[in-house]
Tab-separated table of C-alpha atoms in Angstrom:
chain	number	residue	atom	x	y	z
A	1	UNK	CA	112.723	-112.661	143.070
A	2	UNK	CA	116.550	-112.310	142.866
A	3	UNK	CA	118.236	-114.443	140.499
A	4	UNK	CA	121.295	-116.523	141.789
A	5	UNK	CA	124.684	-116.025	139.878
A	6	UNK	CA	126.344	-118.702	138.067
A	7	UNK	CA	129.268	-118.418	140.892
A	8	UNK	CA	126.671	-119.097	143.473
A	9	UNK	CA	125.274	-121.981	141.519
A	10	UNK	CA	128.640	-123.462	140.923
A	11	UNK	CA	129.658	-122.957	144.391
A	12	UNK	CA	126.277	-124.939	145.830
A	13	UNK	CA	126.884	-127.676	142.850
A	14	UNK	CA	130.420	-128.183	144.153
A	15	UNK	CA	129.309	-128.331	148.097
A	16	UNK	CA	126.550	-130.962	147.091
A	17	UNK	CA	129.006	-133.099	145.340
A	18	UNK	CA	131.684	-132.713	148.032
A	19	UNK	CA	128.665	-133.961	150.509
A	20	UNK	CA	128.148	-136.814	148.411
A	21	UNK	CA	131.637	-137.986	147.944
A	22	UNK	CA	131.984	-137.926	151.672
A	23	UNK	CA	128.475	-139.622	152.399
A	24	UNK	CA	128.376	-142.283	150.044
A	25	UNK	CA	131.507	-144.049	151.238
A	26	UNK	CA	130.435	-143.428	154.566
A	27	UNK	CA	127.254	-145.019	153.743
A	28	UNK	CA	129.013	-147.981	152.122
A	29	UNK	CA	131.277	-148.445	155.264
A	30	UNK	CA	128.014	-148.502	157.369
A	31	UNK	CA	126.047	-151.054	155.137
A	32	UNK	CA	129.149	-153.116	154.931
A	33	UNK	CA	129.836	-152.998	158.700
A	34	UNK	CA	126.127	-153.852	159.251
A	35	UNK	CA	126.238	-156.790	156.737
A	36	UNK	CA	129.650	-157.971	158.323
A	37	UNK	CA	128.049	-157.969	161.905
A	38	UNK	CA	124.849	-159.850	160.657
A	39	UNK	CA	127.219	-162.352	158.966
A	40	UNK	CA	129.344	-162.829	162.009
A	41	UNK	CA	126.127	-163.063	164.177
A	42	UNK	CA	124.730	-165.634	161.855
A	43	UNK	CA	128.113	-167.657	162.275
A	44	UNK	CA	127.736	-167.368	165.898
A	45	UNK	CA	124.405	-168.738	166.112
A	46	UNK	CA	125.225	-171.340	163.899
A	47	UNK	CA	127.949	-172.302	166.064
A	48	UNK	CA	125.551	-172.437	168.979
A	49	UNK	CA	123.355	-174.527	167.145
A	50	UNK	CA	125.678	-177.031	166.139
A	51	UNK	CA	126.871	-177.216	170.016
A	52	UNK	CA	123.239	-177.860	170.783
A	53	UNK	CA	123.066	-180.593	167.818
A	54	UNK	CA	125.963	-182.445	169.243
A	55	UNK	CA	124.968	-182.319	173.024
A	56	UNK	CA	121.675	-183.670	172.016
A	57	UNK	CA	123.070	-186.380	170.029
A	58	UNK	CA	125.820	-187.314	172.826
A	59	UNK	CA	122.871	-187.423	175.409
A	60	UNK	CA	120.902	-189.608	173.318
A	61	UNK	CA	123.521	-192.227	173.199
A	62	UNK	CA	123.655	-191.775	177.045
A	63	UNK	CA	120.042	-192.518	177.383
A	64	UNK	CA	120.065	-195.332	175.189
A	65	UNK	CA	123.253	-196.858	177.182
A	66	UNK	CA	121.471	-196.202	180.588
A	67	UNK	CA	117.894	-197.535	179.480
A	68	UNK	CA	119.587	-200.653	177.986
A	69	UNK	CA	121.268	-201.324	181.601
A	70	UNK	CA	118.097	-200.321	183.359
A	71	UNK	CA	115.751	-202.793	181.509
A	72	UNK	CA	118.397	-205.662	181.709
A	73	UNK	CA	118.381	-205.279	185.570
A	74	UNK	CA	114.541	-205.259	185.640
A	75	UNK	CA	114.485	-208.398	183.583
A	76	UNK	CA	116.011	-210.604	186.096
A	77	UNK	CA	113.649	-209.479	188.993
A	78	UNK	CA	111.453	-212.708	189.235
A	79	UNK	CA	108.128	-211.124	189.425
A	80	UNK	CA	108.825	-209.014	186.349
A	81	UNK	CA	110.579	-212.274	184.409
A	82	UNK	CA	107.600	-214.424	185.182
A	83	UNK	CA	104.821	-211.393	184.741
A	84	UNK	CA	103.608	-212.044	188.161
A	85	UNK	CA	100.646	-209.407	188.186
A	86	UNK	CA	100.256	-209.210	192.152
A	87	UNK	CA	103.746	-208.815	192.418
A	88	UNK	CA	104.809	-206.996	189.413
A	89	UNK	CA	102.741	-203.861	189.554
A	90	UNK	CA	103.669	-202.344	192.854
A	91	UNK	CA	107.360	-203.372	192.102
A	92	UNK	CA	107.060	-201.301	188.668
A	93	UNK	CA	105.319	-198.768	190.512
A	94	UNK	CA	107.951	-198.190	193.076
A	95	UNK	CA	110.903	-198.588	190.414
A	96	UNK	CA	109.090	-195.751	188.428
A	97	UNK	CA	108.780	-193.269	191.195
A	98	UNK	CA	112.630	-193.528	191.575
A	99	UNK	CA	113.086	-193.064	187.757
A	100	UNK	CA	110.600	-190.266	186.767
A	101	UNK	CA	112.527	-189.765	183.548
A	102	UNK	CA	110.549	-192.503	181.908
A	103	UNK	CA	106.761	-191.753	181.296
A	104	UNK	CA	106.027	-195.531	181.979
A	105	UNK	CA	107.395	-199.055	182.542
A	106	UNK	CA	105.480	-201.838	181.347
A	107	UNK	CA	105.810	-205.680	181.001
A	108	UNK	CA	104.038	-207.136	178.024
A	109	UNK	CA	103.591	-210.978	177.625
A	110	UNK	CA	104.125	-212.875	174.440
A	111	UNK	CA	100.984	-212.221	173.032
A	112	UNK	CA	101.364	-208.261	173.341
A	113	UNK	CA	99.174	-207.814	176.502
A	114	UNK	CA	100.007	-205.449	179.320
A	115	UNK	CA	98.775	-206.308	182.515
A	116	UNK	CA	101.951	-205.152	184.561
A	117	UNK	CA	102.233	-201.150	184.453
A	118	UNK	CA	104.152	-198.628	186.473
A	119	UNK	CA	101.102	-196.403	185.836
A	120	UNK	CA	98.017	-197.918	187.276
A	121	UNK	CA	95.337	-199.444	184.365
A	122	UNK	CA	91.764	-200.173	184.538
A	123	UNK	CA	92.141	-202.911	182.120
A	124	UNK	CA	94.940	-204.780	180.076
A	125	UNK	CA	96.472	-202.770	177.141
A	126	UNK	CA	96.965	-204.388	173.685
A	127	UNK	CA	100.256	-203.352	172.239
A	128	UNK	CA	100.710	-206.128	169.639
A	129	UNK	CA	100.270	-203.382	167.049
A	130	UNK	CA	102.900	-201.585	168.337
A	131	UNK	CA	105.871	-201.532	166.279
A	132	UNK	CA	108.384	-201.615	169.406
A	133	UNK	CA	106.583	-205.230	170.189
A	134	UNK	CA	106.429	-206.438	166.745
A	135	UNK	CA	110.137	-205.933	166.597
A	136	UNK	CA	111.297	-207.369	169.668
A	137	UNK	CA	109.081	-210.240	169.058
A	138	UNK	CA	110.934	-210.830	165.854
A	139	UNK	CA	114.414	-209.899	166.809
A	140	UNK	CA	114.363	-211.006	170.447
A	141	UNK	CA	116.721	-208.193	170.886
A	142	UNK	CA	117.149	-205.116	172.962
A	143	UNK	CA	115.038	-202.667	170.907
A	144	UNK	CA	114.694	-198.698	170.436
A	145	UNK	CA	111.657	-197.936	168.561
A	146	UNK	CA	109.955	-194.844	166.788
A	147	UNK	CA	108.534	-192.004	168.751
A	148	UNK	CA	105.141	-192.242	170.039
A	149	UNK	CA	102.525	-191.086	172.346
A	150	UNK	CA	102.468	-193.663	175.130
A	151	UNK	CA	99.117	-195.266	175.594
A	152	UNK	CA	99.327	-195.722	179.348
A	153	UNK	CA	101.190	-192.281	180.267
A	154	UNK	CA	99.548	-190.386	177.147
A	155	UNK	CA	102.963	-188.599	176.733
A	156	UNK	CA	105.385	-188.002	173.776
A	157	UNK	CA	107.958	-190.725	174.508
A	158	UNK	CA	110.715	-192.890	172.978
A	159	UNK	CA	110.101	-196.498	173.598
A	160	UNK	CA	112.874	-199.136	174.610
A	161	UNK	CA	112.238	-202.592	174.971
A	162	UNK	CA	114.254	-205.791	176.399
A	163	UNK	CA	113.202	-209.408	175.608
A	164	UNK	CA	112.626	-212.141	178.467
A	165	UNK	CA	113.453	-215.341	176.811
A	166	UNK	CA	113.174	-219.002	177.894
A	167	UNK	CA	115.850	-221.514	177.938
A	168	UNK	CA	115.046	-222.357	174.116
A	169	UNK	CA	115.150	-218.491	173.344
A	170	UNK	CA	111.534	-218.438	173.056
A	171	UNK	CA	109.957	-214.939	174.076
A	172	UNK	CA	108.242	-215.154	177.295
A	173	UNK	CA	107.834	-211.475	178.313
A	174	UNK	CA	109.227	-208.118	177.276
A	175	UNK	CA	110.143	-205.256	179.671
A	176	UNK	CA	109.596	-202.054	178.291
A	177	UNK	CA	110.395	-198.339	179.270
A	178	UNK	CA	109.205	-195.155	177.490
A	179	UNK	CA	111.537	-192.131	177.891
A	180	UNK	CA	109.756	-188.988	178.714
A	181	UNK	CA	110.553	-186.552	175.981
A	182	UNK	CA	109.941	-183.561	178.495
A	183	UNK	CA	113.061	-184.522	179.956
A	184	UNK	CA	114.455	-183.043	176.905
A	185	UNK	CA	114.437	-179.618	178.626
A	186	UNK	CA	117.154	-180.834	180.808
A	187	UNK	CA	119.624	-181.515	177.977
A	188	UNK	CA	119.340	-177.786	176.756
A	189	UNK	CA	119.788	-176.011	179.835
A	190	UNK	CA	123.454	-175.408	179.526
A	191	UNK	CA	123.240	-174.359	175.803
A	192	UNK	CA	123.636	-170.650	175.051
A	193	UNK	CA	121.095	-169.406	172.559
A	194	UNK	CA	119.999	-165.887	171.658
A	195	UNK	CA	117.097	-164.224	173.837
A	196	UNK	CA	114.002	-165.217	172.596
A	197	UNK	CA	114.983	-168.595	170.796
A	198	UNK	CA	112.807	-171.687	170.623
A	199	UNK	CA	113.772	-175.186	170.230
A	200	UNK	CA	111.325	-177.564	168.398
A	201	UNK	CA	111.863	-181.446	168.031
A	202	UNK	CA	109.650	-183.207	165.504
A	203	UNK	CA	109.449	-186.999	164.346
A	204	UNK	CA	110.038	-187.901	160.780
A	205	UNK	CA	106.671	-186.866	159.914
A	206	UNK	CA	107.318	-183.313	161.114
A	207	UNK	CA	104.864	-183.914	164.174
A	208	UNK	CA	106.007	-182.132	167.243
A	209	UNK	CA	107.756	-184.086	170.193
A	210	UNK	CA	108.727	-181.137	172.024
A	211	UNK	CA	108.321	-177.539	172.404
A	212	UNK	CA	110.510	-175.300	174.356
A	213	UNK	CA	107.986	-172.589	174.878
A	214	UNK	CA	104.361	-173.688	174.894
A	215	UNK	CA	104.564	-177.197	176.479
A	216	UNK	CA	102.156	-179.790	175.840
A	217	UNK	CA	99.547	-178.114	173.614
A	218	UNK	CA	101.142	-178.734	170.312
A	219	UNK	CA	102.521	-182.201	171.136
A	220	UNK	CA	101.407	-184.698	168.271
A	221	UNK	CA	100.356	-181.896	165.667
A	222	UNK	CA	102.526	-181.178	162.571
A	223	UNK	CA	104.998	-178.281	162.900
A	224	UNK	CA	102.914	-176.559	160.077
A	225	UNK	CA	99.571	-176.720	162.136
A	226	UNK	CA	101.278	-175.440	165.334
A	227	UNK	CA	103.969	-172.769	163.761
A	228	UNK	CA	102.584	-172.112	160.578
A	229	UNK	CA	105.583	-173.201	158.401
A	230	UNK	CA	106.642	-176.186	156.689
A	231	UNK	CA	110.015	-178.072	157.214
A	232	UNK	CA	111.851	-179.550	154.120
A	233	UNK	CA	113.119	-182.990	153.807
A	234	UNK	CA	116.851	-181.958	153.828
A	235	UNK	CA	119.127	-183.308	156.332
A	236	UNK	CA	120.422	-179.932	157.514
A	237	UNK	CA	119.649	-176.677	156.633
A	238	UNK	CA	118.609	-173.092	157.785
A	239	UNK	CA	115.760	-170.701	156.822
A	240	UNK	CA	114.489	-167.128	157.870
A	241	UNK	CA	110.886	-166.796	158.691
A	242	UNK	CA	108.367	-164.246	160.139
A	243	UNK	CA	107.104	-166.828	163.036
A	244	UNK	CA	103.686	-167.689	164.266
A	245	UNK	CA	104.296	-165.574	167.623
A	246	UNK	CA	105.315	-162.514	165.725
A	247	UNK	CA	109.099	-163.046	165.887
A	248	UNK	CA	111.631	-162.903	162.938
A	249	UNK	CA	113.584	-166.052	163.388
A	250	UNK	CA	116.710	-167.683	161.918
A	251	UNK	CA	116.029	-171.558	162.259
A	252	UNK	CA	118.851	-174.075	161.719
A	253	UNK	CA	117.628	-177.720	161.705
A	254	UNK	CA	119.540	-181.099	161.783
A	255	UNK	CA	118.001	-184.502	161.171
A	256	UNK	CA	119.176	-187.447	163.504
A	257	UNK	CA	118.351	-191.060	163.317
A	258	UNK	CA	117.968	-192.801	166.826
A	259	UNK	CA	118.237	-196.674	167.225
A	260	UNK	CA	117.279	-197.352	163.531
A	261	UNK	CA	117.603	-195.501	160.300
A	262	UNK	CA	113.944	-194.810	160.021
A	263	UNK	CA	113.655	-193.629	163.524
A	264	UNK	CA	114.310	-189.840	162.708
A	265	UNK	CA	113.827	-186.587	164.301
A	266	UNK	CA	114.614	-182.924	163.565
């Protein structure tokens, strides 16, 4: 085997060093550019997420105002005010047809019994254990209560209630409407998010109220049971995970209070 001369070894060494001198800065530029691009994309997605949070919060204010006026008008209809069962049920059913954003509309008497409902019921529904009824019986004021699964509609809902009082200020009846959380899909239509994004909404106990991808299957289940990860108790933040559907995702989250401080969602 022919030995290489010191001159040739030196030449190869110099060529290798020259290549490294050129390659290493180029690699650094590529890596820095990639990282810079990643950071810019992260900032852009965060900006989109903030737009979504703000849009959602503003829409919630609109829903609250709209429902307050809606229930106030209903409370002045004689059949509803007097809880006249024969007339009340068909009236609520007709009104519900024109207002499908609500999963149900009901009238509860002072004892917490519902006989009048927009969805036909086979027997009276007892709601005196429900927080919304207990709160309106105590406060005698318009109430926005905790998220729940409606007993009559069987849907994830945000309940509202308006008191009907006698001349002495005693509670006669309460007219209530449960906003159907599936309507949240309409809020998110105009929001620009990366392809493959998913939107999750949970209550304060991390139980899913809305899922933009899989519909009703996980509603009422914890986010851990449905998606395989836990959500922290922080009010805002972000985290990266390999999601249960096989996608690597960057999640941004925000905690929002609606109606009362303890009525929170993520």
